[in-house]
Amino acid sequence: MRTSRPDTAASARPLRSFHQLSGLPFLLTASLLCAQTTVEWSGADAANNYWSTPGNWQGGLLPSDADDVLITSAGSLTVGLNGTQAYAGSLEVDTTAGSVTISGAGTLNLASGNLKKTSTANGLTISSNIVLGASGAWSNASGSGSSGFTVSGVISDNGNGYGITWERGVISLSGANTFSGGFLFKSGTIYIRNNQALGTDAFTLESSSGVIRFTASDIANAIVLNGTGRNDFYLDSATGFNREVILGNSITGSGATSGGQLQFFGSSGVWRFKETISLTNATYTALTLKGQQSAGVSTYIFSKNVTLSGTGTGISGITLGETSTDPTKSGSASLLIDQAIRFDGMGHITDASGAGVNTLGGIHESGTAVIAPGSGITLQNQMENAVNLVSLNAGAVTEFATQIKQSGASPVAVRVNDSYRQIDTAQTTGSTEVFETINPEGIVDFTNAGGNTWQGGTTVLAGGLRVNNSSNSGTGSGGVTVKSGAFLGGAGIIAPEGTNGIVIESGGILAPGNDTIGTLRINGAGTTGALLTLESGATLVFKLGASGASDGISLLAYSTGDLSLSGNVVNFTDAGGLSAGQTYTLFSFWSDVAGTSITASGITDGLVIGTGLEAFTGSYIQYGIHSIELVVGAAIPEPSAWILSAVAGLAVAAARRARHSLRIQN
């Protein structure tokens, strides 16, 4: 039994160090005092439950930084740190009989850094600040949130580079922590409720199946995956949380057996990845961006590239969405790029959706974002059978430079620049979800040389679609529909099959070429329907250059009736070199796919000159047997210098006469 000491300020922390004792007789005593012992909470002082009260500890002595401290209770207990320093070598809390709270303005100093909750029942809450004296291991015997372990005080280490290893169970961190040795997560569940919850160094995961739940909005820690399985990052809902998580540092993983698997999901919200994600050298490397099963939406925004490369034959790519055949699960997911970067470090992107429609594309303000996974983009849709490919901002281009294909027997449709939903982070707090509608108006560009193979058709709803493949069909085997206010262009090939064709609806625009002059080829070899239909109110735009060079439309494997015109207005822009007397071929008609044998068009009217030729007179559209051409008329002469001078002189004379007349009248 340890002997008691008077309860004085001097005895609040026992003398344990050799330099505090003098003389050889004390050496043996000091050695025994420095040996680590277990000090248990008794709570015997009925007046209070303060840590600093010796009567609350067995033996009547306060624990020191050389002691293992054990707190147990017959029921729920609050231990007060009443503005003093509390010391322990390590701390173990048994919550079998009731929950335990450690609170107050004092500071808990853990010499070894070790802290654990040993019971699966009830919870442990520490709201006082904690100072680590070494890197320590923390754990919770319970994996249940109701029997959790919550630390809301600030965890620090005086800048000594001490860290925390989380061994198992559930923990919630909500303090603005400053410990600098990193947080090593081995298993269980961690709730990150403060931007600085993980301290100032890296967050390392060695878990095979860990869950990391966020209600903090801006995490600056680097994230390192060293585990052997999949870790789940979950976006939670909480009062005051706007449902946006920004991961501002890199995510890396290499060398683990299968530790390159990472999954993001949770409540409707926005995930922003500001730096690179690199998962390499694992047997499996996979990034799963799950969608919502209900009517919500999860949005994933990337500012840097993602690199996924496995050493085995397993998956090495990104999966977007939540595949389900349940019609009530109509939620969706969006994968968006917010910088003009090349997004191509993964093997593939799989678009997986149930009753909802996922969105994939760029939201950068200007320039070109390129999406080009090495093995293509697979459309794996279960019910709605559609995907939305977007480029948000006017003038910005999102280029899909890889093959887009579908998986399964049901045709999948592509929507270009359809409106999509995203959680409104300025209006959402807690469980109340507020969504905003995003309306893209940029340019989507299909540039895979070998074309694309989806079968459900393409609808351009806003902005523009440019098709720039060099073989097969840039829009798969389905038809293409251009809605009012949208345009279709490019210098590639569109080859619909079956009864499908291309329809430019009223208000829609057909504008072949790109920023430079080009010819859009439309192949009718596989279709039995009309190849190209311009409804009344649809317009065309052609760029005109020097020496008869212009944008053009080549109709391949053409049959009479494949082109339907409805008095459509044709507008022109000067690409440099437009001059009087030039002839430009707007449409050409070919009987073969190669475009080597001309054929009769059967077209004798249907186009009307619009804007762009105001400087010329007598321009007209010429309907030839094998082509439709624009003939530019004579230039309207500008008034010569002498005429302008004469007009100016007459004006001066008239002004003088007017002044002379005014003087006579006066």
XYZ file of C-alpha atoms in Angstrom:
666
model
C 0.000 0.000 0.000
C 1.352 3.423 -0.989
C 1.552 5.920 1.856
C -0.506 9.082 1.636
C 0.846 12.613 1.530
C -0.692 15.916 2.588
C -2.947 17.523 -0.029
C -0.819 20.592 -0.720
C 0.234 22.410 -3.877
C 3.734 21.091 -3.439
C 2.492 17.536 -3.262
C 0.031 17.819 -6.168
C 2.564 16.045 -8.375
C 4.864 13.585 -6.535
C 8.617 13.976 -6.830
C 9.837 11.172 -9.062
C 13.145 12.234 -10.609
C 16.596 11.464 -9.208
C 17.628 15.115 -9.238
C 14.775 15.912 -6.856
C 16.276 13.573 -4.237
C 19.669 13.865 -2.558
C 22.056 11.441 -0.961
C 22.857 7.797 -1.519
C 20.197 6.565 0.911
C 17.591 7.764 -1.518
C 18.877 5.877 -4.596
C 16.947 2.691 -3.867
C 13.831 4.662 -2.960
C 14.070 6.713 -6.168
C 14.463 3.601 -8.274
C 11.343 2.121 -6.776
C 9.422 5.362 -7.239
C 10.413 5.558 -10.898
C 9.258 2.009 -11.560
C 5.948 2.109 -13.411
C 2.954 1.288 -11.225
C -0.796 1.224 -11.734
C -2.808 3.898 -9.960
C -6.559 3.309 -9.794
C -9.393 5.774 -9.434
C -11.452 5.238 -6.291
C -13.702 8.287 -6.253
C -13.662 8.070 -2.477
C -13.782 11.830 -1.908
C -17.479 12.503 -1.724
C -16.956 16.269 -2.035
C -15.814 16.235 -5.668
C -14.618 14.141 -8.590
C -11.506 16.167 -9.312
C -8.402 14.442 -10.683
C -6.317 16.689 -8.418
C -7.966 15.404 -5.233
C -5.701 12.700 -3.719
C -8.642 11.133 -1.953
C -10.085 10.073 -5.301
C -7.130 7.746 -5.921
C -6.405 4.461 -4.227
C -3.644 4.984 -1.709
C -4.394 8.696 -1.521
C -1.596 9.680 -3.906
C -1.977 11.508 -7.216
C -0.691 9.627 -10.263
C 2.497 10.800 -11.907
C 3.892 10.567 -15.417
C 5.511 7.278 -14.389
C 2.204 5.590 -13.568
C -0.321 3.618 -15.543
C -3.673 5.152 -14.637
C -6.878 3.105 -14.529
C -10.287 4.762 -14.214
C -13.297 2.617 -13.400
C -16.646 3.515 -11.903
C -19.765 1.938 -10.483
C -21.854 4.110 -12.818
C -21.587 7.120 -15.060
C -18.692 9.327 -13.997
C -17.303 12.786 -14.726
C -13.677 13.373 -13.752
C -12.849 17.059 -13.474
C -9.533 18.598 -14.480
C -10.069 21.805 -12.537
C -7.490 24.099 -14.083
C -4.505 21.989 -13.036
C -2.022 19.744 -14.776
C -2.916 16.049 -14.614
C -0.201 13.456 -15.186
C -0.182 9.831 -16.273
C 2.237 7.514 -17.953
C -0.715 5.936 -19.751
C -4.476 6.052 -19.290
C -6.932 3.146 -19.369
C -10.672 3.755 -18.925
C -13.147 0.967 -18.160
C -16.708 2.014 -19.036
C -18.387 -1.301 -18.208
C -20.667 0.187 -15.553
C -21.325 3.550 -17.180
C -20.033 6.287 -19.430
C -16.972 8.310 -18.378
C -16.281 11.972 -19.108
C -12.982 13.750 -18.464
C -13.518 17.491 -18.647
C -12.371 20.819 -17.315
C -9.793 23.509 -17.995
C -6.859 21.400 -16.887
C -4.499 19.492 -19.181
C -3.964 15.733 -19.279
C -0.277 14.925 -19.803
C 0.369 11.405 -21.173
C 4.056 10.582 -20.832
C 3.865 7.414 -22.953
C 1.132 8.770 -25.214
C -0.947 5.607 -24.639
C -4.714 5.816 -24.130
C -7.366 3.123 -24.348
C -10.995 2.381 -23.567
C -11.290 -1.259 -22.556
C -15.033 -1.903 -22.436
C -17.467 -2.511 -25.270
C -20.231 -0.842 -23.252
C -20.930 2.877 -22.847
C -18.827 5.774 -24.047
C -15.725 7.780 -23.166
C -15.556 11.547 -23.714
C -12.468 13.691 -23.139
C -13.049 17.414 -23.566
C -9.894 18.541 -21.743
C -6.692 19.173 -23.662
C -4.119 16.370 -23.974
C -0.335 16.699 -24.265
C 1.591 13.727 -25.669
C 4.944 12.953 -24.060
C 5.701 10.276 -26.659
C 4.092 8.609 -29.643
C 1.359 6.389 -28.302
C -1.225 3.736 -29.121
C -4.930 4.486 -28.691
C -7.846 2.063 -28.923
C -11.494 1.417 -28.144
C -12.745 -2.083 -27.400
C -16.084 -1.119 -28.925
C -16.769 -0.773 -32.623
C -20.163 0.800 -31.975
C -20.863 4.499 -32.282
C -23.075 4.384 -29.180
C -20.100 3.095 -27.193
C -17.692 5.453 -28.838
C -14.601 7.332 -27.818
C -14.799 11.108 -28.295
C -11.932 13.556 -27.895
C -12.918 17.201 -28.331
C -9.986 18.781 -26.514
C -6.820 19.826 -28.336
C -4.156 17.125 -28.650
C -0.638 18.585 -28.774
C 2.962 17.442 -28.392
C 4.923 20.680 -27.880
C 6.328 20.287 -31.381
C 8.222 17.093 -30.561
C 7.017 15.015 -33.511
C 4.863 12.612 -31.499
C 1.991 10.825 -33.201
C -0.971 8.572 -32.507
C -1.548 4.992 -33.643
C -5.225 4.043 -33.634
C -5.376 0.302 -33.014
C -9.091 -0.553 -33.210
C -12.659 0.501 -32.494
C -14.489 3.797 -32.953
C -13.095 7.256 -32.232
C -14.324 10.784 -32.870
C -11.854 13.687 -33.070
C -13.265 17.214 -33.010
C -10.422 19.326 -31.620
C -8.067 21.609 -33.560
C -5.145 19.297 -32.862
C -1.498 20.274 -33.278
C 0.421 17.051 -32.607
C 3.058 16.710 -35.303
C 3.951 13.022 -35.587
C 1.081 11.881 -37.791
C -1.955 9.664 -37.272
C -1.609 5.950 -38.070
C -4.968 4.213 -38.521
C -4.912 0.417 -38.241
C -8.567 -0.581 -38.010
C -12.026 0.508 -36.990
C -13.863 3.760 -37.641
C -12.715 7.335 -37.193
C -14.976 10.399 -37.229
C -13.080 13.486 -38.411
C -15.048 16.470 -37.120
C -12.472 19.247 -37.325
C -10.214 20.393 -40.164
C -7.198 19.895 -37.862
C -8.381 16.708 -36.178
C -5.484 14.643 -37.577
C -2.742 16.997 -36.424
C -0.177 18.485 -38.777
C 1.478 15.444 -40.369
C 0.285 12.596 -42.603
C -2.776 10.418 -42.108
C -1.571 6.854 -42.757
C -3.950 3.929 -43.192
C -2.792 0.387 -42.505
C -6.320 -0.918 -42.225
C -7.729 -3.762 -44.288
C -11.292 -2.458 -43.954
C -11.311 0.899 -42.221
C -14.050 3.541 -42.306
C -13.189 7.239 -42.220
C -16.192 9.517 -41.710
C -16.011 13.257 -42.387
C -17.955 16.212 -41.081
C -14.919 18.469 -41.485
C -14.642 20.518 -44.643
C -10.956 21.155 -45.387
C -8.346 18.486 -44.627
C -4.727 19.474 -45.314
C -3.044 16.210 -44.266
C -1.366 13.995 -46.824
C -3.084 10.591 -46.951
C -0.968 7.436 -47.267
C -2.407 3.956 -47.896
C -0.269 1.120 -46.544
C -2.976 -1.429 -45.814
C -3.987 -4.701 -47.401
C -7.589 -3.997 -48.315
C -10.148 -1.312 -49.069
C -10.689 1.798 -46.991
C -14.012 3.650 -47.068
C -14.170 7.431 -46.888
C -17.676 8.499 -45.881
C -19.209 11.982 -46.110
C -21.457 12.371 -43.076
C -24.269 14.770 -42.293
C -24.099 16.897 -39.161
C -25.565 20.124 -37.859
C -23.726 23.066 -39.399
C -21.836 20.924 -41.923
C -22.279 22.100 -45.525
C -21.650 18.649 -47.046
C -18.370 19.555 -48.771
C -15.052 17.839 -48.022
C -11.848 19.260 -49.487
C -8.838 16.949 -49.429
C -6.069 19.453 -49.982
C -3.058 17.140 -50.083
C -1.950 14.085 -52.027
C -3.293 10.557 -51.594
C -0.645 7.889 -52.182
C -0.292 4.149 -51.795
C 2.316 1.697 -53.017
C 3.633 -1.749 -52.320
C 0.737 -3.249 -50.371
C -0.737 -6.590 -51.361
C -4.103 -5.100 -52.210
C -3.971 -1.766 -50.477
C -4.680 0.321 -53.515
C -8.427 0.170 -53.021
C -10.206 3.314 -51.919
C -13.925 4.040 -51.846
C -15.733 7.346 -51.355
C -19.429 7.540 -50.540
C -21.902 8.805 -47.964
C -24.612 11.439 -47.814
C -25.278 13.720 -50.778
C -22.386 16.151 -50.960
C -19.249 17.338 -52.731
C -15.763 15.809 -52.521
C -12.895 17.961 -53.840
C -9.489 16.417 -54.535
C -6.999 19.277 -54.877
C -3.834 17.192 -55.342
C -2.814 13.958 -57.055
C -4.041 10.488 -56.203
C -1.450 7.796 -56.891
C -2.105 4.134 -56.057
C 0.605 1.913 -57.505
C 2.372 -1.445 -57.170
C -0.562 -3.145 -55.474
C -2.228 -6.277 -56.782
C -5.447 -4.330 -57.150
C -5.733 -0.583 -57.541
C -9.244 0.786 -57.619
C -10.954 4.066 -56.868
C -14.709 3.804 -56.320
C -16.802 6.978 -56.355
C -20.203 5.787 -55.248
C -23.479 7.473 -56.069
C -26.612 7.928 -54.049
C -29.160 5.139 -53.820
C -31.982 7.592 -53.132
C -32.730 10.755 -55.111
C -29.546 12.528 -53.996
C -26.241 13.039 -55.772
C -22.571 12.670 -54.852
C -20.163 14.980 -56.676
C -16.429 14.273 -57.052
C -14.251 17.137 -58.321
C -10.599 16.604 -59.291
C -7.933 19.285 -59.770
C -5.053 16.906 -60.531
C -4.545 13.580 -62.276
C -5.260 10.154 -60.775
C -2.703 7.363 -61.264
C -3.858 3.772 -60.732
C -1.534 0.947 -61.741
C -1.753 -2.582 -60.374
C 0.762 -5.396 -60.601
C -1.862 -8.118 -61.002
C -4.601 -8.819 -63.485
C -7.246 -7.147 -61.371
C -8.981 -3.839 -61.685
C -7.034 -0.651 -62.227
C -9.519 2.107 -62.692
C -12.295 4.347 -61.452
C -15.881 3.242 -60.936
C -18.445 6.032 -60.825
C -21.890 5.498 -59.373
C -24.149 2.934 -57.777
C -25.415 0.130 -60.010
C -28.859 -1.106 -59.020
C -31.966 -2.479 -60.714
C -34.202 -1.023 -57.993
C -36.287 1.788 -59.580
C -36.522 3.616 -56.244
C -32.747 4.079 -56.169
C -32.636 7.037 -58.517
C -29.595 8.805 -57.105
C -26.538 9.639 -59.158
C -22.878 10.639 -59.096
C -20.738 13.178 -60.951
C -17.026 12.989 -61.817
C -15.805 16.459 -62.781
C -12.431 18.017 -63.660
C -12.007 21.657 -62.588
C -8.679 22.378 -64.305
C -7.505 22.206 -67.922
C -5.476 19.030 -67.291
C -5.044 15.590 -68.843
C -6.917 13.045 -66.727
C -5.470 9.764 -67.949
C -3.519 7.918 -65.256
C -6.057 5.145 -64.735
C -6.756 1.985 -66.719
C -10.419 2.748 -67.279
C -13.446 4.665 -66.068
C -16.669 2.715 -65.560
C -19.914 4.649 -65.429
C -22.272 2.564 -63.275
C -25.776 3.772 -62.540
C -29.165 2.346 -61.700
C -32.256 4.504 -62.062
C -30.226 7.732 -62.089
C -27.995 9.412 -64.664
C -24.332 10.045 -63.847
C -22.390 13.053 -65.129
C -18.796 13.025 -66.386
C -16.841 15.981 -67.745
C -15.067 19.279 -67.177
C -16.021 22.340 -65.156
C -12.807 24.288 -65.861
C -13.203 27.932 -66.826
C -11.128 27.942 -70.028
C -8.815 25.836 -72.173
C -9.155 22.097 -72.720
C -9.502 19.322 -70.149
C -8.705 15.889 -71.604
C -10.276 12.714 -70.196
C -8.372 9.732 -71.576
C -8.148 6.551 -69.454
C -5.970 4.007 -71.226
C -8.625 1.311 -71.664
C -11.544 3.595 -72.332
C -14.810 4.582 -70.689
C -17.407 1.855 -70.149
C -21.095 2.710 -69.808
C -22.550 0.097 -67.466
C -26.080 1.301 -66.853
C -28.895 -0.783 -65.441
C -32.175 1.123 -65.820
C -32.042 4.696 -67.116
C -29.414 3.606 -69.664
C -27.924 7.061 -70.137
C -24.879 9.115 -69.185
C -24.368 12.876 -69.264
C -21.068 14.126 -70.753
C -20.492 17.800 -70.062
C -18.296 20.846 -70.482
C -19.595 23.492 -68.125
C -18.304 26.887 -69.194
C -18.853 28.588 -72.550
C -15.644 28.510 -74.591
C -14.063 25.755 -72.493
C -13.552 22.346 -74.113
C -13.774 18.898 -72.537
C -12.107 16.343 -74.794
C -12.874 12.642 -74.520
C -9.746 11.192 -76.116
C -10.505 7.528 -75.458
C -13.080 5.042 -76.675
C -16.498 5.241 -75.061
C -18.256 1.882 -75.109
C -21.186 0.204 -73.418
C -21.457 -2.972 -71.382
C -24.518 -5.173 -71.619
C -27.215 -5.779 -74.194
C -29.384 -2.719 -73.491
C -28.439 0.330 -75.589
C -26.977 3.197 -73.578
C -27.612 6.794 -74.636
C -25.227 9.720 -74.326
C -26.497 13.155 -73.377
C -24.214 16.086 -74.083
C -24.436 19.089 -71.734
C -27.668 18.107 -70.059
C -28.496 19.922 -66.815
C -27.425 18.094 -63.670
C -27.897 18.505 -59.935
C -25.365 19.183 -57.221
C -25.779 19.843 -53.534
C -25.807 23.565 -52.755
C -23.062 23.829 -50.156
C -24.012 27.423 -49.347
C -27.559 26.453 -48.390
C -27.190 22.933 -46.985
C -26.685 22.443 -43.264
C -27.018 19.186 -41.420
C -29.709 16.845 -42.612
C -31.518 19.490 -44.702
C -30.432 18.978 -48.303
C -30.660 21.838 -50.807
C -29.762 21.098 -54.422
C -28.860 23.445 -57.262
C -29.231 22.822 -60.988
C -26.106 23.229 -63.126
C -26.541 24.137 -66.813
C -23.470 23.355 -68.960
C -22.805 25.401 -72.094
C -19.261 24.518 -73.175
C -17.902 22.264 -75.940
C -17.601 18.473 -75.702
C -15.123 16.983 -78.178
C -14.951 13.282 -79.134
C -11.400 12.758 -80.440
C -10.705 9.028 -80.163
C -9.316 8.115 -83.592
C -11.205 4.824 -83.823
C -14.524 6.302 -82.778
C -16.968 5.104 -80.116
C -19.377 2.184 -79.861
C -22.357 2.975 -77.631
C -25.695 2.153 -79.234
C -28.360 4.340 -77.632
C -27.850 7.544 -79.588
C -26.556 11.013 -78.750
C -28.538 14.105 -77.794
C -26.838 17.518 -77.699
C -28.860 19.682 -75.323
C -26.709 22.797 -74.906
C -23.306 24.160 -75.846
C -21.750 22.104 -78.589
C -20.505 18.682 -79.634
C -17.516 18.305 -81.921
C -16.850 14.915 -83.502
C -13.200 14.424 -84.514
C -12.532 10.717 -85.013
C -10.801 9.405 -88.139
C -12.592 6.049 -88.607
C -15.820 4.230 -87.710
C -18.325 6.474 -85.918
C -17.575 9.163 -83.384
C -21.070 8.882 -81.901
C -21.530 5.126 -81.900
C -24.254 3.437 -83.914
C -27.232 5.467 -82.702
C -28.731 8.635 -84.064
C -27.742 12.202 -83.184
C -30.239 14.886 -82.164
C -29.266 18.544 -81.731
C -31.651 20.572 -79.588
C -32.433 24.285 -79.820
C -29.470 26.451 -78.828
C -26.923 23.655 -79.245
C -24.585 22.919 -82.145
C -22.946 19.941 -83.834
C -19.544 20.319 -85.476
C -16.130 18.770 -85.924
C -14.149 17.181 -88.732
C -14.751 13.514 -87.949
C -17.182 10.804 -89.032
C -20.721 10.043 -87.875
C -22.119 6.687 -89.027
C -25.600 5.900 -87.667
C -27.091 2.448 -88.156
C -30.570 0.943 -88.522
C -33.192 3.630 -88.979
C -31.124 6.210 -87.131
C -29.937 9.490 -88.578
C -28.924 13.020 -87.625
C -31.639 15.545 -86.788
C -31.004 19.249 -86.233
C -34.113 20.533 -84.500
C -35.520 24.060 -84.773
C -33.064 26.407 -83.090
C -30.256 23.879 -83.403
C -27.088 24.580 -85.387
C -24.973 22.452 -87.729
C -21.480 23.981 -87.850
C -18.876 21.679 -89.439
C -15.199 22.145 -88.650
C -13.467 23.166 -85.455
C -11.720 26.429 -84.651
C -10.106 25.866 -88.029
C -11.763 24.907 -91.318
C -12.791 21.248 -91.566
C -15.180 18.770 -93.174
C -17.705 16.725 -91.225
C -18.357 13.345 -92.854
C -21.705 11.612 -92.416
C -21.759 7.967 -93.485
C -25.090 6.508 -94.570
C -23.910 2.981 -95.323
C -25.528 1.479 -92.226
C -28.823 3.357 -92.060
C -32.110 2.921 -93.894
C -33.590 6.199 -92.656
C -32.892 9.792 -93.647
C -29.224 10.489 -93.064
C -29.381 14.223 -92.252
C -32.521 16.216 -91.481
C -32.573 19.951 -90.799
C -35.950 20.893 -89.410
C -37.516 24.264 -90.106
C -35.739 26.833 -87.939
C -32.459 24.926 -87.835
C -29.436 26.864 -89.121
C -25.985 26.156 -90.536
C -22.678 27.977 -90.048
C -19.672 27.705 -92.388
C -16.234 29.334 -92.167
C -14.903 30.703 -95.475
C -11.195 31.053 -96.209
C -8.925 31.867 -99.126
C -8.875 30.091 -102.490
C -12.247 28.415 -102.017
C -11.338 26.683 -98.748
C -14.297 26.314 -96.405
C -15.999 24.108 -93.892
C -17.967 21.368 -95.555
C -20.310 18.439 -95.084
C -19.617 15.228 -97.010
C -22.498 12.770 -97.259
C -21.018 9.297 -97.820
C -22.872 6.251 -99.199
C -25.561 8.758 -100.099
C -28.945 7.900 -101.544
C -31.506 10.360 -102.836
C -33.603 11.519 -99.903
C -30.828 11.160 -97.334
C -30.665 14.974 -96.976
C -33.773 16.896 -95.927
C -33.711 20.718 -95.953
C -36.465 23.109 -94.831
C -35.527 26.603 -95.996
C -32.685 26.699 -93.499
C -30.628 29.858 -93.007
C -26.891 29.546 -93.685
C -24.589 31.990 -91.875
C -20.947 32.554 -92.795
C -17.814 33.747 -91.015
C -14.582 34.964 -92.597
C -11.714 32.637 -91.637
C -9.280 34.874 -93.530
C -9.099 35.363 -97.295
C -12.789 35.653 -98.170
C -13.093 37.626 -101.409
C -15.441 38.272 -104.304
C -15.979 35.681 -106.998
C -14.922 32.663 -104.980
C -16.881 29.424 -105.012
C -17.127 27.343 -101.845
C -18.383 23.745 -101.631
C -20.745 23.445 -98.682
C -22.172 19.943 -99.315
C -20.690 17.113 -101.368
C -22.439 13.835 -102.211
C -20.712 10.468 -102.631
C -22.003 7.035 -103.494
C -19.251 5.220 -101.577
C -17.889 5.284 -98.042
C -14.415 6.370 -99.125
C -15.719 9.516 -100.806
C -14.190 8.782 -104.195
C -17.306 8.435 -106.395
C -19.617 11.403 -106.683
C -23.355 10.923 -106.954
C -26.399 13.044 -107.667
C -27.923 14.808 -104.672
C -31.455 15.357 -105.909
C -31.454 18.672 -104.001
C -32.593 21.791 -105.860
C -33.376 24.202 -103.030
C -33.755 24.445 -99.262
C -31.053 26.896 -98.115
C -31.170 30.667 -97.562
C -28.150 32.968 -97.195
C -28.072 34.623 -93.780
C -25.325 36.773 -92.263
C -21.634 37.147 -93.076
C -21.734 38.307 -96.725
C -22.930 41.887 -96.225
C -19.802 43.233 -97.943
C -20.779 41.502 -101.200
C -23.668 41.817 -103.613
C -25.215 39.120 -105.717
C -24.005 36.110 -103.705
C -26.063 32.982 -104.204
C -26.279 29.272 -103.393
C -25.761 26.979 -106.352
C -27.372 23.530 -106.371
C -25.145 21.387 -108.555
C -25.709 17.783 -109.497
C -23.112 16.482 -107.073
C -22.694 19.377 -104.625
C -24.195 22.475 -103.072
C -21.980 25.535 -103.398
C -21.819 29.156 -102.356
C -20.841 31.677 -105.014
C -19.660 34.955 -103.524
C -20.821 38.006 -105.466
C -19.046 41.242 -106.246
C -17.668 43.354 -103.466
C -19.711 46.443 -102.705
C -17.333 49.356 -103.491
C -16.563 51.690 -100.679
C -17.115 55.431 -101.396
C -13.981 56.942 -102.967
C -11.999 59.651 -101.271
C -13.115 62.447 -103.661
C -16.764 61.665 -103.037
C -16.241 61.816 -99.305
C -14.351 65.121 -99.693
C -17.097 66.601 -101.860
C -19.760 65.588 -99.388
C -17.768 67.172 -96.591
C -17.345 70.397 -98.636
C -21.056 70.617 -99.322
C -21.742 70.215 -95.641
C -19.370 73.099 -94.782
C -20.933 75.363 -97.438
C -24.405 74.616 -96.154
C -23.343 75.514 -92.632
C -21.897 78.854 -93.803
C -25.078 79.749 -95.674
C -27.096 78.978 -92.600
C -24.974 81.319 -90.448
C -25.116 84.098 -93.122
C -28.901 83.830 -93.257
C -29.072 84.075 -89.481
C -27.026 87.334 -89.482
C -29.340 88.931 -92.098
C -32.399 88.052 -90.031
C -30.856 89.641 -86.974
